């Protein structure tokens, strides 16, 4: 029969000769291979201390962004919830009161913003849908919790640290993904 | 008249001296066994391009303590349908027989302490190697009793495998040894080392014998490629499947003690024991004194054993396990005839030599 691909490898079914049958040369060959690996460079990365660099399109847990003055960007327009294929996002909006201008950038803000991390598929469509540059997928990942309800992230879990009071935490939460002010890292 | 006479004189200094030696040897064996577990994991990791345990202490050197502590804190489970007495006896026997081998191994020459001559051998009996054989074949009882008492089919299978494997390979081992004994003409390990100190090491006189001995040693210590009795992936741990806590620890530990001591036996028999290679020990004694030479010899002996332990591990992470019929084929159809052949050739050569190389 003619082979369909060129990847065919014929199996050698000849009888083993004496040299092969005494088995020891093969063992010695194997030993030399393992000894070579003994002195090879190790591939291990000591995880908590060392982290492998992420790819530029890595999509981790969401964060809710603030502007440079520490005001929340989100206006609770609901586009992210609409875009979400897993229906993981819910929110409630509220109107900004006078005197709250330092907290929220625009007149409307999200009083409640929840993402169910068990439903979320980390597709990043919320990020693409957001017109206000408010929701981002960060480089944080692997959430852990003892209870399912712990995976429903509210505003206090999602909000990025204030850039004015905690600039380091802000930069860390933002990660290296957000390079351009309008960019998403994964746009075409 | 006889009342004031001492009927049995006990040399209390000798007694203490031997007691100290026993304690030291057992402690060293256990310590080495403990760190063999660490070495095993490191060697395995390095051969698989990993770095192995590195969390407990610098480079993970406290890992064996952590493992031991974990084993101690585990729940002690005795299965309901097991025979309790035998179940507990199993690991005890395994450990006991493993350690008993250390009694006749010469760990070094003699030391002079407070004007007394102290030999670094617990018991210099003139049938040393026979004693080792006796004890090693007792070792299978630990496994067999443990596997039987567990009342679990996998344990029993593992135990049966262990028993038949050890019996099969002991034959070839014994016959190889006969060839060696024909050359040395003594059963005392101390004398064998003394002979090798002055002449060639036995490995050069008995290369084939050593090869057979080595393969059989692998089988006797249940190390891969002969680890069928435990066979994690087919028998779920074999004879120690039902064991937990420190009883399991004893079984695992006994294996490493066995490895250490079989390394010691092979070194003594074939690699000159505590002989320092490329150095005339007798000359060295004149230069730096007997005590220092003895200490160096002990160190050299230890290094030789460590090389053997490394070899055991190296093979474990290279060669896959045998199938059971392959194991039996190798033991009965290859090693046994080969050992017999080796014995005959050795005997013929010895006769020829006595006859000044005339037929």
Coordinates of C-alpha atoms in Angstrom, one line a residue:
Chain A
X1 CA 0.0 0.0 0.0
X2 CA 1.2 3.4 -0.8
X3 CA 2.0 5.6 2.1
X4 CA -0.2 8.7 2.6
X5 CA 2.5 10.8 4.2
X6 CA 6.3 10.8 4.2
X7 CA 6.4 10.4 8.0
X8 CA 6.2 6.6 7.8
X9 CA 9.0 4.8 9.7
X10 CA 9.5 1.1 8.9
X11 CA 10.0 -1.0 12.1
X12 CA 13.1 -3.1 12.1
X13 CA 12.0 -6.6 12.7
X14 CA 15.3 -8.4 12.1
X15 CA 16.4 -10.8 14.7
X16 CA 18.8 -9.3 17.2
X17 CA 22.4 -10.3 16.8
X18 CA 24.6 -11.5 19.6
X19 CA 25.9 -8.1 20.5
X20 CA 22.4 -6.7 20.8
X21 CA 21.1 -9.7 22.7
X22 CA 23.7 -9.5 25.5
X23 CA 21.9 -6.2 26.3
X24 CA 24.8 -4.6 28.2
X25 CA 26.1 -2.3 25.4
X26 CA 22.6 -0.8 25.1
X27 CA 22.5 -0.3 28.9
X28 CA 25.9 1.4 28.8
X29 CA 24.7 3.6 26.0
X30 CA 21.6 4.5 28.1
X31 CA 23.8 5.3 31.1
X32 CA 25.9 7.6 29.1
X33 CA 22.8 9.5 27.9
X34 CA 21.5 9.9 31.4
X35 CA 24.9 11.0 32.6
X36 CA 25.0 13.7 29.9
X37 CA 21.7 15.0 31.1
X38 CA 23.1 15.0 34.7
X39 CA 25.4 17.9 33.7
X40 CA 23.0 19.7 31.4
X41 CA 21.5 23.1 32.3
X42 CA 18.3 22.6 34.3
X43 CA 15.1 24.0 32.9
X44 CA 13.3 24.5 36.3
X45 CA 12.0 27.9 37.1
X46 CA 11.6 28.4 40.9
X47 CA 8.1 29.7 40.6
X48 CA 7.3 32.1 43.4
X49 CA 10.8 33.7 43.2
X50 CA 11.2 33.5 39.5
X51 CA 8.4 34.1 37.0
X52 CA 8.4 33.2 33.4
X53 CA 7.9 36.3 31.2
X54 CA 4.3 36.5 29.9
X55 CA 3.6 36.7 26.3
X56 CA 2.3 40.2 25.2
X57 CA -1.2 38.9 24.7
X58 CA -1.5 37.2 28.0
X59 CA -4.9 37.6 29.6
X60 CA -5.2 37.3 33.4
X61 CA -7.7 38.5 35.9
X62 CA -9.5 41.7 35.3
X63 CA -8.8 45.0 36.9
X64 CA -10.9 48.2 37.1
X65 CA -8.7 51.1 36.0
X66 CA -8.3 54.5 37.4
X67 CA -6.9 57.6 35.7
X68 CA -3.8 59.5 36.8
X69 CA -5.6 61.4 39.5
X70 CA -6.9 58.2 41.0
X71 CA -10.5 58.5 39.8
X72 CA -12.4 55.5 38.6
X73 CA -12.9 55.3 34.9
X74 CA -15.9 53.1 34.8
X75 CA -19.2 54.7 34.0
X76 CA -21.3 51.5 34.3
X77 CA -22.4 51.7 30.7
X78 CA -22.8 47.9 30.6
X79 CA -21.0 47.3 27.3
X80 CA -18.6 44.9 28.9
X81 CA -21.5 42.9 30.4
X82 CA -23.1 42.8 27.0
X83 CA -19.9 41.7 25.3
X84 CA -19.2 39.0 27.8
X85 CA -19.9 35.6 26.1
X86 CA -19.9 33.9 29.5
X87 CA -22.3 36.4 31.1
X88 CA -19.9 36.7 34.0
X89 CA -20.3 40.5 34.6
X90 CA -23.0 42.3 36.5
X91 CA -23.1 45.9 37.6
X92 CA -25.3 48.6 39.2
X93 CA -24.9 52.2 38.4
X94 CA -25.2 55.3 40.5
X95 CA -25.1 59.0 40.0
X96 CA -22.1 61.0 41.2
X97 CA -23.0 63.4 44.0
X98 CA -21.4 66.8 44.3
X99 CA -18.2 66.5 46.3
X100 CA -17.4 63.1 44.8
X101 CA -15.5 64.5 41.8
X102 CA -12.2 63.2 43.2
X103 CA -13.6 59.6 43.3
X104 CA -15.3 59.2 39.9
X105 CA -14.2 60.7 36.6
X106 CA -17.7 61.1 35.1
X107 CA -21.2 61.8 36.4
X108 CA -22.2 58.1 36.4
X109 CA -20.3 55.4 38.1
X110 CA -20.5 51.7 39.0
X111 CA -21.8 51.4 42.5
X112 CA -21.5 47.6 42.2
X113 CA -19.3 45.8 39.7
X114 CA -19.0 42.0 39.9
X115 CA -17.2 39.5 37.8
X116 CA -17.8 35.8 38.5
X117 CA -14.3 34.4 38.0
X118 CA -15.7 30.8 37.7
X119 CA -17.7 31.8 34.7
X120 CA -15.1 34.1 33.1
X121 CA -13.3 32.6 30.2
X122 CA -10.6 35.3 30.0
X123 CA -11.4 36.0 26.4
X124 CA -10.7 39.8 26.8
X125 CA -13.9 40.9 25.0
X126 CA -14.8 43.1 28.0
X127 CA -11.5 44.9 27.5
X128 CA -12.2 45.4 23.8
X129 CA -15.8 46.6 24.4
X130 CA -14.9 49.2 27.0
X131 CA -15.1 52.7 25.6
X132 CA -13.7 54.3 28.8
X133 CA -10.5 52.4 29.2
X134 CA -11.8 51.1 32.4
X135 CA -11.5 47.3 32.4
X136 CA -8.3 45.5 31.6
X137 CA -7.1 42.0 31.8
X138 CA -4.0 42.1 34.0
X139 CA -1.0 39.8 34.4
X140 CA -2.3 38.4 37.7
X141 CA -3.6 34.9 37.5
X142 CA -4.3 31.7 39.4
X143 CA -6.9 32.9 41.9
X144 CA -7.4 30.5 44.9
X145 CA -10.3 30.4 47.4
X146 CA -11.9 28.0 49.8
X147 CA -15.4 28.8 48.7
X148 CA -17.2 29.3 45.4
X149 CA -18.6 32.6 46.6
X150 CA -15.0 33.8 47.0
X151 CA -14.6 33.7 43.3
X152 CA -17.3 36.4 42.7
X153 CA -15.0 39.4 42.6
X154 CA -16.5 42.7 43.7
X155 CA -15.2 46.2 43.3
X156 CA -12.8 45.9 46.2
X157 CA -11.1 42.9 44.5
X158 CA -11.0 44.4 41.1
X159 CA -10.1 48.0 41.6
X160 CA -6.6 48.9 40.9
X161 CA -4.6 50.6 43.8
X162 CA -4.8 54.4 43.8
X163 CA -1.8 55.8 41.7
X164 CA -1.5 58.8 44.0
X165 CA -1.4 56.9 47.3
X166 CA 0.1 53.7 46.1
X167 CA 2.0 54.2 42.8
X168 CA 3.9 51.0 43.1
X169 CA 0.8 48.8 43.6
X170 CA -0.8 50.6 40.7
X171 CA 2.1 49.9 38.4
X172 CA 2.3 46.3 39.5
X173 CA -1.4 45.7 39.1
X174 CA -1.3 47.3 35.7
X175 CA 1.5 45.1 34.6
X176 CA 3.5 45.4 31.3
X177 CA 0.5 44.7 29.1
X178 CA -0.9 48.2 29.1
X179 CA 1.7 50.0 27.1
X180 CA -0.4 52.5 25.1
X181 CA -3.0 54.6 26.8
X182 CA -5.6 53.5 24.3
X183 CA -4.1 50.1 23.4
X184 CA -5.2 46.7 24.5
X185 CA -2.1 44.8 23.6
X186 CA -4.1 42.4 21.5
X187 CA -5.7 44.6 18.9
X188 CA -5.1 43.9 15.4
Chain B
X1 CA 37.1 -23.7 96.7
X2 CA 35.8 -22.6 93.4
X3 CA 33.5 -20.0 94.9
X4 CA 35.9 -17.1 94.4
X5 CA 37.0 -18.1 91.0
X6 CA 35.5 -16.1 88.0
X7 CA 34.0 -18.7 85.7
X8 CA 33.3 -16.4 82.8
X9 CA 35.7 -13.5 82.4
X10 CA 34.3 -10.6 80.5
X11 CA 36.6 -8.1 79.0
X12 CA 34.6 -5.0 79.8
X13 CA 36.8 -2.7 77.8
X14 CA 36.4 -4.8 74.8
X15 CA 32.7 -4.9 75.4
X16 CA 32.4 -1.1 75.6
X17 CA 34.6 -0.7 72.6
X18 CA 32.5 -3.0 70.5
X19 CA 29.3 -1.4 71.8
X20 CA 30.5 2.0 70.7
X21 CA 31.5 0.6 67.4
X22 CA 28.1 -1.0 66.9
X23 CA 26.3 2.2 67.7
X24 CA 28.6 4.2 65.4
X25 CA 28.2 1.8 62.5
X26 CA 24.4 1.6 62.9
X27 CA 24.1 5.3 63.1
X28 CA 26.3 5.8 60.1
X29 CA 24.3 3.3 58.1
X30 CA 21.0 5.0 59.0
X31 CA 22.4 8.4 58.3
X32 CA 23.7 7.4 54.9
X33 CA 20.4 5.7 54.2
X34 CA 18.6 8.9 55.2
X35 CA 20.7 11.0 52.9
X36 CA 20.4 8.4 50.1
X37 CA 16.8 9.3 49.9
X38 CA 17.8 12.9 49.3
X39 CA 20.5 11.9 46.9
X40 CA 18.1 9.7 45.0
X41 CA 15.7 12.5 44.5
X42 CA 18.5 14.9 43.5
X43 CA 20.1 12.4 41.1
X44 CA 16.6 11.6 39.6
X45 CA 16.0 15.3 39.2
X46 CA 19.4 16.0 37.6
X47 CA 19.0 13.2 35.1
X48 CA 15.6 14.6 34.1
X49 CA 16.9 18.1 33.8
X50 CA 15.3 19.3 37.0
X51 CA 16.8 20.5 40.2
X52 CA 15.1 18.4 42.8
X53 CA 14.2 19.3 46.4
X54 CA 15.5 22.7 47.3
X55 CA 13.0 24.1 49.7
X56 CA 13.9 22.6 53.1
X57 CA 17.2 24.3 54.1
X58 CA 19.9 25.3 51.7
X59 CA 19.8 23.1 48.6
X60 CA 17.1 21.2 50.4
X61 CA 19.5 19.3 52.7
X62 CA 17.0 19.2 55.4
X63 CA 14.6 17.3 53.2
X64 CA 15.2 13.9 54.8
X65 CA 14.3 15.4 58.2
X66 CA 11.1 16.8 56.8
X67 CA 10.3 13.5 55.2
X68 CA 11.0 11.6 58.4
X69 CA 8.9 14.0 60.4
X70 CA 6.0 13.6 57.9
X71 CA 6.2 9.9 58.2
X72 CA 6.1 10.0 62.0
X73 CA 3.1 12.2 62.0
X74 CA 1.1 10.0 59.6
X75 CA -1.7 7.9 61.0
X76 CA -0.7 4.4 61.9
X77 CA -3.1 2.1 60.1
X78 CA -3.3 -1.6 60.7
X79 CA -5.8 -3.2 58.3
X80 CA -8.8 -4.9 59.9
X81 CA -8.2 -8.3 58.3
X82 CA -4.5 -8.4 58.7
X83 CA -2.8 -10.6 61.2
X84 CA -1.6 -7.9 63.5
X85 CA 1.5 -9.5 65.0
X86 CA 3.0 -10.5 61.7
X87 CA 2.0 -7.1 60.2
X88 CA 4.2 -5.4 62.8
X89 CA 6.9 -8.0 62.6
X90 CA 7.4 -7.5 58.8
X91 CA 9.1 -4.1 58.8
X92 CA 11.1 -4.9 62.0
X93 CA 12.6 -8.0 60.3
X94 CA 13.3 -6.0 57.1
X95 CA 15.2 -3.4 59.0
X96 CA 16.9 -5.8 61.4
X97 CA 18.3 -8.0 58.6
X98 CA 19.4 -5.0 56.6
X99 CA 21.4 -3.6 59.6
X100 CA 22.8 -7.0 60.7
X101 CA 25.0 -7.2 57.5
X102 CA 27.1 -4.3 58.8
X103 CA 28.4 -6.5 61.6
X104 CA 31.1 -8.3 59.6
X105 CA 32.2 -5.6 57.2
X106 CA 35.7 -4.3 57.9
X107 CA 35.3 -0.5 58.0
X108 CA 39.0 0.1 58.3
X109 CA 42.2 -1.2 59.7
X110 CA 43.1 -0.9 63.4
X111 CA 43.2 2.2 65.6
X112 CA 45.5 2.6 68.6
X113 CA 43.5 4.3 71.4
X114 CA 45.0 4.5 74.9
X115 CA 47.4 1.8 74.0
X116 CA 44.7 -0.6 73.0
X117 CA 44.4 -2.0 69.5
X118 CA 40.9 -1.4 68.2
X119 CA 39.9 -3.1 65.0
X120 CA 37.2 -1.3 63.0
X121 CA 35.2 -4.4 62.4
X122 CA 32.4 -5.4 64.8
X123 CA 33.0 -9.1 64.5
X124 CA 35.9 -10.6 62.6
X125 CA 34.4 -14.0 62.2
X126 CA 36.2 -16.4 59.8
X127 CA 33.0 -17.2 57.9
X128 CA 32.1 -13.5 57.3
X129 CA 30.8 -13.9 53.8
X130 CA 28.7 -16.9 54.7
X131 CA 27.2 -14.9 57.5
X132 CA 26.3 -12.1 55.0
X133 CA 24.6 -14.7 52.8
X134 CA 22.6 -16.1 55.7
X135 CA 21.4 -12.7 56.8
X136 CA 20.6 -11.5 53.3
X137 CA 18.5 -14.5 52.6
X138 CA 16.7 -13.9 55.9
X139 CA 15.9 -10.4 54.5
X140 CA 13.2 -11.8 52.2
X141 CA 11.2 -12.9 55.3
X142 CA 10.6 -9.2 56.2
X143 CA 9.0 -8.7 52.8
X144 CA 7.2 -12.0 52.7
X145 CA 5.7 -11.7 56.1
X146 CA 4.7 -8.1 55.6
X147 CA 3.1 -8.9 52.2
X148 CA 1.3 -11.9 53.6
X149 CA 0.1 -10.3 56.8
X150 CA -1.4 -7.4 54.9
X151 CA -4.1 -9.7 53.5
X152 CA -4.2 -7.8 50.3
X153 CA -3.7 -9.5 46.9
X154 CA -1.3 -6.9 45.6
X155 CA 0.8 -7.1 48.7
X156 CA 0.9 -10.9 48.4
X157 CA 1.8 -10.7 44.7
X158 CA 4.6 -8.4 45.5
X159 CA 5.8 -10.6 48.3
X160 CA 5.7 -13.7 46.1
X161 CA 7.7 -11.9 43.4
X162 CA 10.2 -10.8 46.0
X163 CA 10.6 -14.3 47.4
X164 CA 11.0 -16.0 44.0
X165 CA 13.3 -13.2 42.7
X166 CA 15.6 -13.3 45.6
X167 CA 15.8 -17.1 45.6
X168 CA 16.5 -17.2 41.9
X169 CA 19.3 -14.6 42.0
X170 CA 20.9 -15.9 45.2
X171 CA 21.9 -19.0 43.3
X172 CA 23.9 -17.1 40.7
X173 CA 25.3 -14.9 43.5
X174 CA 26.4 -17.9 45.5
X175 CA 28.1 -19.6 42.6
X176 CA 29.9 -16.4 41.6
X177 CA 31.1 -16.2 45.1
X178 CA 32.5 -19.8 45.0
X179 CA 34.8 -18.7 42.1
X180 CA 35.9 -15.7 44.2
X181 CA 36.5 -17.9 47.3
X182 CA 38.6 -20.3 45.2
X183 CA 40.9 -17.4 44.5
X184 CA 41.1 -15.9 47.9
X185 CA 41.0 -19.2 49.8
X186 CA 39.3 -17.6 52.8
X187 CA 35.8 -16.6 53.9
X188 CA 36.9 -13.9 56.2
X189 CA 36.3 -10.5 54.8
X190 CA 39.2 -9.0 56.8
X191 CA 41.6 -11.4 55.2
X192 CA 40.2 -10.8 51.7
X193 CA 40.9 -7.1 52.1
X194 CA 44.4 -7.8 53.4
X195 CA 45.1 -9.9 50.3
X196 CA 43.8 -7.2 48.0
X197 CA 45.9 -4.6 49.7
X198 CA 49.1 -6.3 48.7
X199 CA 48.0 -7.7 45.3
X200 CA 45.6 -6.8 42.6
X201 CA 42.0 -6.0 43.4
X202 CA 39.7 -9.0 42.9
X203 CA 37.8 -7.1 40.2
X204 CA 40.8 -7.7 37.9
X205 CA 40.9 -11.4 38.7
X206 CA 37.1 -11.9 38.4
X207 CA 35.6 -9.3 36.0
X208 CA 32.8 -11.6 34.8
X209 CA 32.2 -12.6 38.4
X210 CA 31.9 -9.0 39.5
X211 CA 29.4 -8.3 36.7
X212 CA 27.2 -11.2 37.7
X213 CA 27.6 -10.2 41.4
X214 CA 26.6 -6.6 40.6
X215 CA 23.5 -7.7 38.6
X216 CA 22.5 -10.0 41.4
X217 CA 23.0 -7.3 44.0
X218 CA 20.6 -5.1 42.1
X219 CA 18.1 -8.0 42.3
X220 CA 18.7 -8.7 46.0
X221 CA 18.2 -5.1 47.0
X222 CA 15.0 -4.8 44.9
X223 CA 16.4 -1.9 42.9
X224 CA 15.3 -1.0 39.4
X225 CA 15.4 -2.8 36.9
X226 CA 14.5 -5.6 39.4
X227 CA 12.0 -3.7 41.5
X228 CA 9.1 -5.9 40.6
X229 CA 8.1 -6.6 44.3
X230 CA 7.3 -2.9 44.7
X231 CA 6.4 -1.9 41.2
X232 CA 4.4 1.2 42.0
X233 CA 2.5 1.3 38.8
X234 CA 1.3 -2.3 38.6
X235 CA 1.1 -3.4 42.3
X236 CA 0.5 0.0 44.0
X237 CA 3.7 -0.4 46.0
X238 CA 3.6 -4.2 46.2
X239 CA 4.4 -5.7 49.6
X240 CA 4.1 -2.3 51.4
X241 CA 0.8 -1.3 49.9
X242 CA -1.0 -1.5 53.2
X243 CA 1.7 0.1 55.3
X244 CA 1.6 3.6 56.5
X245 CA 3.5 5.9 58.9
X246 CA 6.9 4.8 60.2
X247 CA 6.3 1.1 59.3
X248 CA 6.3 2.1 55.7
X249 CA 9.3 4.3 56.5
X250 CA 11.1 1.3 57.9
X251 CA 10.5 -0.7 54.6
X252 CA 11.7 2.2 52.5
X253 CA 14.6 2.8 54.8
X254 CA 15.6 -0.8 54.9
X255 CA 16.0 -0.7 51.1
X256 CA 18.4 2.2 51.3
X257 CA 20.3 0.5 54.2
X258 CA 20.5 -2.6 52.0
X259 CA 21.9 -0.5 49.1
X260 CA 24.5 1.1 51.3
X261 CA 25.6 -2.3 52.8
X262 CA 25.6 -4.1 49.5
X263 CA 27.8 -1.3 48.2
X264 CA 30.1 -2.0 51.2
X265 CA 30.1 -5.8 50.5
X266 CA 30.9 -5.3 46.8
X267 CA 33.7 -2.9 47.7
X268 CA 35.1 -5.3 50.2
X269 CA 34.9 -8.3 47.9
X270 CA 36.0 -6.8 44.6
X271 CA 37.4 -3.3 45.1
X272 CA 39.9 -3.8 47.8
X273 CA 37.7 -2.8 50.7
X274 CA 39.4 0.1 52.6
X275 CA 42.6 -0.1 50.5
X276 CA 43.7 3.3 49.3
X277 CA 44.2 3.0 45.5
X278 CA 47.6 3.7 44.0
X279 CA 49.2 4.0 47.4
X280 CA 51.2 1.5 49.4
X281 CA 49.4 1.5 52.7
X282 CA 52.3 -0.1 54.6
X283 CA 54.7 2.7 53.5
X284 CA 52.2 5.3 54.5
X285 CA 51.9 3.9 58.0
X286 CA 55.6 4.6 58.5
X287 CA 55.2 8.2 57.4
X288 CA 52.0 9.4 59.1
X289 CA 51.3 6.7 61.6
X290 CA 48.7 3.9 61.9
X291 CA 45.8 6.0 63.2
X292 CA 45.8 8.5 60.4
X293 CA 46.1 5.8 57.8
X294 CA 43.1 4.1 59.3
X295 CA 41.1 7.2 59.2
X296 CA 42.0 7.9 55.6
X297 CA 41.2 4.3 54.8
X298 CA 37.8 4.7 56.4
X299 CA 37.2 7.7 54.2
X300 CA 38.3 5.9 51.1
X301 CA 36.0 3.0 51.9
X302 CA 33.2 5.4 52.3
X303 CA 33.9 7.2 49.0
X304 CA 33.9 3.8 47.2
X305 CA 30.6 2.9 48.8
X306 CA 29.1 6.3 47.8
X307 CA 30.2 5.7 44.2
X308 CA 28.3 2.4 44.3
X309 CA 25.2 4.1 45.7
X310 CA 25.5 6.6 42.9
X311 CA 25.7 3.8 40.4
X312 CA 22.6 2.2 41.9
X313 CA 20.7 5.4 41.4
X314 CA 22.2 6.1 38.0
X315 CA 20.9 2.7 36.8
X316 CA 17.6 3.2 38.4
X317 CA 16.9 6.4 36.4
X318 CA 18.2 4.8 33.2
X319 CA 16.9 1.3 32.8
X320 CA 13.2 0.4 32.8
X321 CA 11.8 -2.4 34.9
X322 CA 12.0 -6.0 33.6
X323 CA 8.9 -8.0 32.8
X324 CA 8.6 -11.0 35.1
X325 CA 9.4 -13.6 32.6
X326 CA 12.4 -11.6 31.4
X327 CA 13.6 -11.5 35.0
X328 CA 13.3 -15.2 35.4
X329 CA 15.0 -15.8 32.0
X330 CA 17.9 -13.6 33.0
X331 CA 18.3 -15.3 36.3
X332 CA 18.0 -18.9 35.4
X333 CA 19.0 -19.1 31.8
X334 CA 21.7 -16.5 31.6
X335 CA 23.2 -15.6 34.9
X336 CA 23.2 -19.1 36.4
X337 CA 25.0 -20.8 33.5
X338 CA 27.4 -17.8 33.2
X339 CA 28.2 -18.1 36.9
X340 CA 28.8 -21.8 36.5
X341 CA 31.0 -21.2 33.5
X342 CA 33.0 -18.6 35.4
X343 CA 33.5 -21.0 38.3
X344 CA 34.7 -23.7 36.0
X345 CA 37.1 -21.4 34.2
X346 CA 38.5 -20.1 37.5
X347 CA 38.9 -23.6 38.8
X348 CA 40.7 -24.7 35.7
X349 CA 43.0 -21.7 35.7
X350 CA 43.9 -22.3 39.4
X351 CA 44.7 -25.9 38.7
X352 CA 46.8 -25.0 35.7
X353 CA 48.7 -22.4 37.8
X354 CA 49.4 -25.0 40.5
X355 CA 50.7 -27.2 37.7
X356 CA 53.0 -24.4 36.4
X357 CA 50.9 -23.9 33.3
X358 CA 51.4 -27.5 32.0
X359 CA 48.4 -29.6 31.0

